[in-house]
PDB file of C-alpha atoms in Angstrom:
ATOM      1  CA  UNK A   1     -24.231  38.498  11.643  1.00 74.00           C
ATOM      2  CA  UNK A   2     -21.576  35.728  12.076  1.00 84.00           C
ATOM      3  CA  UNK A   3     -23.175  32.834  12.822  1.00 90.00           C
ATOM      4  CA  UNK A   4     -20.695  30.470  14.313  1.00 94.00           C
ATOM      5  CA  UNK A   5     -16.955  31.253  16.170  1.00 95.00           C
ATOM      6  CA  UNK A   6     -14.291  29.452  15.478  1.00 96.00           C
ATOM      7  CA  UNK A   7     -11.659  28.121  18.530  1.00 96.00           C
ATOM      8  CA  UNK A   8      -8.175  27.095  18.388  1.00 96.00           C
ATOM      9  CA  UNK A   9      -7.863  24.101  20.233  1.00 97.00           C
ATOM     10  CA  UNK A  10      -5.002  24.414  22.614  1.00 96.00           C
ATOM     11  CA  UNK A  11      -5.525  22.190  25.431  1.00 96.00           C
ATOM     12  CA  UNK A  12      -6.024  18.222  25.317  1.00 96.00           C
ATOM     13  CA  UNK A  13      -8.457  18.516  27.755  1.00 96.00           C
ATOM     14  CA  UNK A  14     -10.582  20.578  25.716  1.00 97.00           C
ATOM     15  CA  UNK A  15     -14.088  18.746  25.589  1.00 97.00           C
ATOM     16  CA  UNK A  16     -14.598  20.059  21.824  1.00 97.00           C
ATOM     17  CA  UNK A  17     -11.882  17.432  20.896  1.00 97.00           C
ATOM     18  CA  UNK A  18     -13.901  14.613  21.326  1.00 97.00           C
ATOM     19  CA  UNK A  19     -16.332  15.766  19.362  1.00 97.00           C
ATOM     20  CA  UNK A  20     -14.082  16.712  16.979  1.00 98.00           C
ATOM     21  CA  UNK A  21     -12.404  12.864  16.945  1.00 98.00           C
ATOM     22  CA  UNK A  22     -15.831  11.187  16.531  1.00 97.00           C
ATOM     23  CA  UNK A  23     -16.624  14.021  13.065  1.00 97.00           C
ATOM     24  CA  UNK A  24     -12.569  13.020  11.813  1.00 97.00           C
ATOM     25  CA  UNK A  25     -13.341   9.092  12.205  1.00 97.00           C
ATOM     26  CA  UNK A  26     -16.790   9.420  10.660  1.00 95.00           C
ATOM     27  CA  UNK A  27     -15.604  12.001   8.005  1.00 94.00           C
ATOM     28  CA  UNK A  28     -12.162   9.998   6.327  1.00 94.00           C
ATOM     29  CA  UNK A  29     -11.134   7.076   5.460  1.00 92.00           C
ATOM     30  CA  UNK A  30      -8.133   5.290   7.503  1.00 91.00           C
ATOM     31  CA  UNK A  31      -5.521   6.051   4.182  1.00 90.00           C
ATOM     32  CA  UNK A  32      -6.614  10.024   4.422  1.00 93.00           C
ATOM     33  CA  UNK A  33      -5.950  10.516   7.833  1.00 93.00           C
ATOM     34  CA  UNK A  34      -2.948  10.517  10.351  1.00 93.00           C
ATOM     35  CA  UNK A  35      -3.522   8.941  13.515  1.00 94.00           C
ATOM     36  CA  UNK A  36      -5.613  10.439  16.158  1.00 96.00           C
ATOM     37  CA  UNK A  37      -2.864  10.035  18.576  1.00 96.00           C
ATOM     38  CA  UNK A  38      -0.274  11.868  16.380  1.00 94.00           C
ATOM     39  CA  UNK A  39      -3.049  15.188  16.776  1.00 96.00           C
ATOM     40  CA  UNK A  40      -3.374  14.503  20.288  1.00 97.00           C
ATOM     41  CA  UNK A  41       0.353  15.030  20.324  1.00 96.00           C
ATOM     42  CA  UNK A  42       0.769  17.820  18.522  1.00 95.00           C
ATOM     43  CA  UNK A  43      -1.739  19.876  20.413  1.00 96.00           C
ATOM     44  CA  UNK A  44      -0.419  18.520  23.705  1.00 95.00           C
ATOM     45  CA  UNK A  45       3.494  20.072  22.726  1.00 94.00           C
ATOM     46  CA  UNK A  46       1.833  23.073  21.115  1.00 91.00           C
ATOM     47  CA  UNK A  47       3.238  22.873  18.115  1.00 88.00           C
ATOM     48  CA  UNK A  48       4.172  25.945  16.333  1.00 89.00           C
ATOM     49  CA  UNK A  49       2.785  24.565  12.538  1.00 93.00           C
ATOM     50  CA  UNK A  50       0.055  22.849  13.551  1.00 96.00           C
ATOM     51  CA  UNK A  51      -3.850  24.026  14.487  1.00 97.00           C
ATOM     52  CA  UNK A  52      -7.024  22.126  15.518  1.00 98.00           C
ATOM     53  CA  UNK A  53      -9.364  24.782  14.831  1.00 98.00           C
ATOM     54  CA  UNK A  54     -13.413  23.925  16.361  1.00 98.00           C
ATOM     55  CA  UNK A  55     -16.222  25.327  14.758  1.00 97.00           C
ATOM     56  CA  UNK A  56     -18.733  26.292  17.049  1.00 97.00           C
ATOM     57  CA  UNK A  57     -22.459  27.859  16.298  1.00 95.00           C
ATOM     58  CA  UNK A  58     -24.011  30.613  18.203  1.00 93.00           C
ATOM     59  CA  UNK A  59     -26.076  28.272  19.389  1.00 93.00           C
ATOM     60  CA  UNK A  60     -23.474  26.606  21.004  1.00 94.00           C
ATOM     61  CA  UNK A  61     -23.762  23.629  19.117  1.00 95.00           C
ATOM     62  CA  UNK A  62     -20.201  21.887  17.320  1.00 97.00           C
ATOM     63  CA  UNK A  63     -20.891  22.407  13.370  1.00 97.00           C
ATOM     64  CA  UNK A  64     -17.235  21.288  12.165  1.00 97.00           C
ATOM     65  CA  UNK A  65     -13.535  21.482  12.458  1.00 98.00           C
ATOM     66  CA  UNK A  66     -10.324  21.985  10.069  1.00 98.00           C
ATOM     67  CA  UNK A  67      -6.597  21.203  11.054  1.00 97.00           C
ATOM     68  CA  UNK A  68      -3.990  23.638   8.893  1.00 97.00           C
ATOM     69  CA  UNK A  69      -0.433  23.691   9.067  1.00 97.00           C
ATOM     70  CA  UNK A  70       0.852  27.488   9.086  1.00 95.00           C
ATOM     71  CA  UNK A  71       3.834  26.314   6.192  1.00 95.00           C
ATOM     72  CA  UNK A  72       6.227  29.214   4.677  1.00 92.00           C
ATOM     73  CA  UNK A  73       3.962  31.015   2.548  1.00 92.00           C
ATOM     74  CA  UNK A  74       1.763  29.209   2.497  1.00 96.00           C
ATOM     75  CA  UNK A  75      -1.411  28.015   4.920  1.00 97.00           C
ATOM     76  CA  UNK A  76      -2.505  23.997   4.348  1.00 98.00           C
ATOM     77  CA  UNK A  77      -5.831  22.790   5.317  1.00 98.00           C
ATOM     78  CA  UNK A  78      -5.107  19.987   6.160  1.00 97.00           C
ATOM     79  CA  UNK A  79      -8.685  18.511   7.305  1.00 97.00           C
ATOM     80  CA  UNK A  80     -11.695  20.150   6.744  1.00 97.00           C
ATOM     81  CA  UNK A  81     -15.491  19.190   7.276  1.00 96.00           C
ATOM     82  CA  UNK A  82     -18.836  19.993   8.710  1.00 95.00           C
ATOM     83  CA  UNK A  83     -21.764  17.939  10.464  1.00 94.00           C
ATOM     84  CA  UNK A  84     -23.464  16.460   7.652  1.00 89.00           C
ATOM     85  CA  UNK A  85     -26.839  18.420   9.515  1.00 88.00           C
ATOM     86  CA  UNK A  86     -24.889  21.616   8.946  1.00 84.00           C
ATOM     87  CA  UNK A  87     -24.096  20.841   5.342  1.00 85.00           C
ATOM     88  CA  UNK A  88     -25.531  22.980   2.115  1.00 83.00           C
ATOM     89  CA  UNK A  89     -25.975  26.177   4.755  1.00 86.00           C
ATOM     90  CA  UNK A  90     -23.442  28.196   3.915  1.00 88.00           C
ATOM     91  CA  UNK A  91     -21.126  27.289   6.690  1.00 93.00           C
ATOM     92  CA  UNK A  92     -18.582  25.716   5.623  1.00 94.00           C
ATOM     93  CA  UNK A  93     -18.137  28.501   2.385  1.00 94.00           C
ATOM     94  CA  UNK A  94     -18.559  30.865   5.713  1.00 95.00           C
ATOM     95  CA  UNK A  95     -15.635  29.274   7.226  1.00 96.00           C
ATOM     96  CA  UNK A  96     -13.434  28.583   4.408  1.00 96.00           C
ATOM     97  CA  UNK A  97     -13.787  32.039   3.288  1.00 95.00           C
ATOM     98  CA  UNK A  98     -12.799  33.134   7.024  1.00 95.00           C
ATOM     99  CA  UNK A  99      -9.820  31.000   6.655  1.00 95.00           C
ATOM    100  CA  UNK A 100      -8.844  32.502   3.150  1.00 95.00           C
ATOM    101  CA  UNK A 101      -9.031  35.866   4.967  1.00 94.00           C
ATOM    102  CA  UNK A 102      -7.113  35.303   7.828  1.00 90.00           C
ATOM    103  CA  UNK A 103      -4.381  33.632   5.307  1.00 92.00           C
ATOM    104  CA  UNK A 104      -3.887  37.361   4.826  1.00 85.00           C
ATOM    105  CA  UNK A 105      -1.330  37.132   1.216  1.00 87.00           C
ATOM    106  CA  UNK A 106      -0.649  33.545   1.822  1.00 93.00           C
ATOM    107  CA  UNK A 107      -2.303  31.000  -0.727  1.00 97.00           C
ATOM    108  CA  UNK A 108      -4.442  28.506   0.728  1.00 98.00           C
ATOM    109  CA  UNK A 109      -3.879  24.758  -0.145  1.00 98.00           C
ATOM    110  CA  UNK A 110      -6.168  21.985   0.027  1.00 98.00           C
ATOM    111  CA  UNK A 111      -5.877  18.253  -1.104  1.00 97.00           C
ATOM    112  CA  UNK A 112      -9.307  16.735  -2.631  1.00 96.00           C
ATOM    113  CA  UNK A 113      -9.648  13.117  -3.745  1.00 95.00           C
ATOM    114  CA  UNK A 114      -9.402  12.936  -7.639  1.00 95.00           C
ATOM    115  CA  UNK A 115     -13.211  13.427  -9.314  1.00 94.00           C
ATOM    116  CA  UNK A 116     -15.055  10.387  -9.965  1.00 92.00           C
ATOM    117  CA  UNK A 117     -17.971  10.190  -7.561  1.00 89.00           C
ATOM    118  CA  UNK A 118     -20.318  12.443  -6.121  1.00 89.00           C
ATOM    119  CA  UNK A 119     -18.678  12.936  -3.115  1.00 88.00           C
ATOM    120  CA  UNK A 120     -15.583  13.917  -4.703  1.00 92.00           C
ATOM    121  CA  UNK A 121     -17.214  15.750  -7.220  1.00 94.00           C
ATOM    122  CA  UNK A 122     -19.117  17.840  -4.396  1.00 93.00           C
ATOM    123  CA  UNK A 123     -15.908  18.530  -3.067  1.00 93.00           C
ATOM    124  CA  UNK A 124     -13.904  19.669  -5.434  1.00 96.00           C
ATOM    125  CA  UNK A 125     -17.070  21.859  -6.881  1.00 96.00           C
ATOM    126  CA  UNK A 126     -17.259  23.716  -2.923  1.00 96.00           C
ATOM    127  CA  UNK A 127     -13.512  24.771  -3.404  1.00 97.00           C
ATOM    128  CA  UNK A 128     -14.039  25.522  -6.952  1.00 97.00           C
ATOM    129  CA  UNK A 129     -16.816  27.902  -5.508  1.00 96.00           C
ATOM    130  CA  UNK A 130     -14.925  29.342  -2.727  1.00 96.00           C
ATOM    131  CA  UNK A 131     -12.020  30.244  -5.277  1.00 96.00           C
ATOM    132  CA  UNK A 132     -10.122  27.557  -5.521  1.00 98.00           C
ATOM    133  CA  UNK A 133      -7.991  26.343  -8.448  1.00 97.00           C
ATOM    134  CA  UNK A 134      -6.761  22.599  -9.553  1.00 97.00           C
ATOM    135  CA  UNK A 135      -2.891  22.774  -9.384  1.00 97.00           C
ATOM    136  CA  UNK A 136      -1.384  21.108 -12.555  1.00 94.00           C
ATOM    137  CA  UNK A 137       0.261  18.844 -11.088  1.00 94.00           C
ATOM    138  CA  UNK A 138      -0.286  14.601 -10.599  1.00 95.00           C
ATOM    139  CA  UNK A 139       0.428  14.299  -6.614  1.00 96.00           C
ATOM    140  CA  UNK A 140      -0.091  11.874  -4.279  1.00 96.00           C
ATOM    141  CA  UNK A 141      -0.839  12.252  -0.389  1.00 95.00           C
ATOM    142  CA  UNK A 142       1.947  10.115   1.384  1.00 94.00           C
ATOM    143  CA  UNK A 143       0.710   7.528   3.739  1.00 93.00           C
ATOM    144  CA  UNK A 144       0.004   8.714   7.236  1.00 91.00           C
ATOM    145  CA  UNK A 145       1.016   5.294   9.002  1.00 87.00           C
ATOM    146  CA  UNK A 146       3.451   2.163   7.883  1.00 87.00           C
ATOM    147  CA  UNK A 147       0.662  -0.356   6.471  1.00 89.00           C
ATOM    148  CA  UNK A 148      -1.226   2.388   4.480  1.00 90.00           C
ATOM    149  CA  UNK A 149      -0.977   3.767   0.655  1.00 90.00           C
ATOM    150  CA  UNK A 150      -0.688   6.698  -0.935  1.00 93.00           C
ATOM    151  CA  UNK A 151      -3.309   8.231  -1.841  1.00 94.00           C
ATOM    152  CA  UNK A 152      -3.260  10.180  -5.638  1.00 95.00           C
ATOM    153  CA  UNK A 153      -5.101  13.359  -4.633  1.00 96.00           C
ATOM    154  CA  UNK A 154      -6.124  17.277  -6.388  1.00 97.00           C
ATOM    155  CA  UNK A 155      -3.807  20.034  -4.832  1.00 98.00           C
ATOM    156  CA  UNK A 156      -6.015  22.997  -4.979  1.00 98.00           C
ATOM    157  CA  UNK A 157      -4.970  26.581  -4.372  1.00 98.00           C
ATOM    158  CA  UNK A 158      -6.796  30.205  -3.674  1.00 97.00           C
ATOM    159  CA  UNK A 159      -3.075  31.776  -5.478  1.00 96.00           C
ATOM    160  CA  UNK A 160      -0.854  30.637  -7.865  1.00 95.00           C
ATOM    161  CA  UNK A 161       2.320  28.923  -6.106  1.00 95.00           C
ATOM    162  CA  UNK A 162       5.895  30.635  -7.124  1.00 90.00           C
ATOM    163  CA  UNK A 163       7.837  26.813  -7.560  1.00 95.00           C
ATOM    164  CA  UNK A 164       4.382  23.638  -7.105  1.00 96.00           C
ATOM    165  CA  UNK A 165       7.466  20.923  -6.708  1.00 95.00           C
ATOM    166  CA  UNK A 166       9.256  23.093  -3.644  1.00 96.00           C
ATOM    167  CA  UNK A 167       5.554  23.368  -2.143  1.00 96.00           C
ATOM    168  CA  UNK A 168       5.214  19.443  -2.222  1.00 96.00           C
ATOM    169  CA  UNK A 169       8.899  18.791  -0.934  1.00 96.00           C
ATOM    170  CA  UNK A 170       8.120  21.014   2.281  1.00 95.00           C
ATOM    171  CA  UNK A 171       4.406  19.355   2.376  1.00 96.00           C
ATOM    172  CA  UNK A 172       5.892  16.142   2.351  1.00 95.00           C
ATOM    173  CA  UNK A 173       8.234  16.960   4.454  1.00 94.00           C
ATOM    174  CA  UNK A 174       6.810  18.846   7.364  1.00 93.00           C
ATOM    175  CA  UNK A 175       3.086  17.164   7.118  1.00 94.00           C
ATOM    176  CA  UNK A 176       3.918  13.975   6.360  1.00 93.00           C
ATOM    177  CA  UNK A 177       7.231  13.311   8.284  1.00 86.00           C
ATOM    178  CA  UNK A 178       8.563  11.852   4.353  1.00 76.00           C
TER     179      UNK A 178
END
């Protein structure tokens, strides 16, 4: 039995968002996230590319959230994380292996910091679990706001991708406004 249900956040109003905010703030650093304004925004003109998805337990309490971007062939998680309570559970591999599902014949693509510390390490080793795979490839996550640096990141995919350098151009491009 399923024990958590996942909602698409459609409405601004929604009171899951703040929760959601306060996991995002606590969950990345400034340089790996795009301003909480620029979500609020997308939700608010419904954009056709963009998701806030809430994960909710059974038990009605807010385990976690992941923002994706539905791209050509491709579905982007663009956030991802859990409530550190909810952690080593088997929620999020619950969740992420919803999400591969739904993706139908798309590959799923994920950006993890490069490994190095146990965070990072923990990271990449959950994807690696949930049938992930490094992409070959050095990349770097654009800047989400003037002031802020790149950030040299792991692509990760469930699929192999026909052309990697097309996949970052539209990435780039449609995620990251560059």
């Amino acid at each position: 039995m399923k024990k958590y249900n996942i909602y698409d956040i459609t409405d601004v109003e929604d009171p899951l968002l703040e929760k959601i905010k306060g996991l995002y703030m606590a969950s990345f650093p400034e340089n790996e996230r795009r301003p909480w304004q620029s979500i609020i925004d997308m939700v608010a003109n419904a954009s056709p590319f963009f998701n806030v998805n809430a994960v909710v337990g059974t038990d009605n309490q807010f385990y976690g959230f992941y923002t994706s971007w539905n791209l050509p062939g491709v579905l982007y998680i663009e956030h991802f994380t859990v409530e550190s309570y909810m952690r080593s559970r088997g929620i999020g591999s619950d969740v992420i292996t919803d999400v591969v599902a739904q993706a139908d014949l798309r590959a799923v693509v994920v950006e993890v910091e490069l490994p190095g510390t146990s965070e990072s390490d923990r990271r990449i080793a959950f994807y690696e679990r949930n049938g992930f795979q490094a992409i070959d490839l050095q990349y770097f996550q654009p800047p989400y706001a003037p002031g802020l640096d790149m950030v040299e990141m792991i692509l990760m995919s469930t699929k192999p991708l026909l052309d990697v350098k097309a996949f970052v151009i539209m990435l780039h491009t449609l995620v990251y406004n560059q």
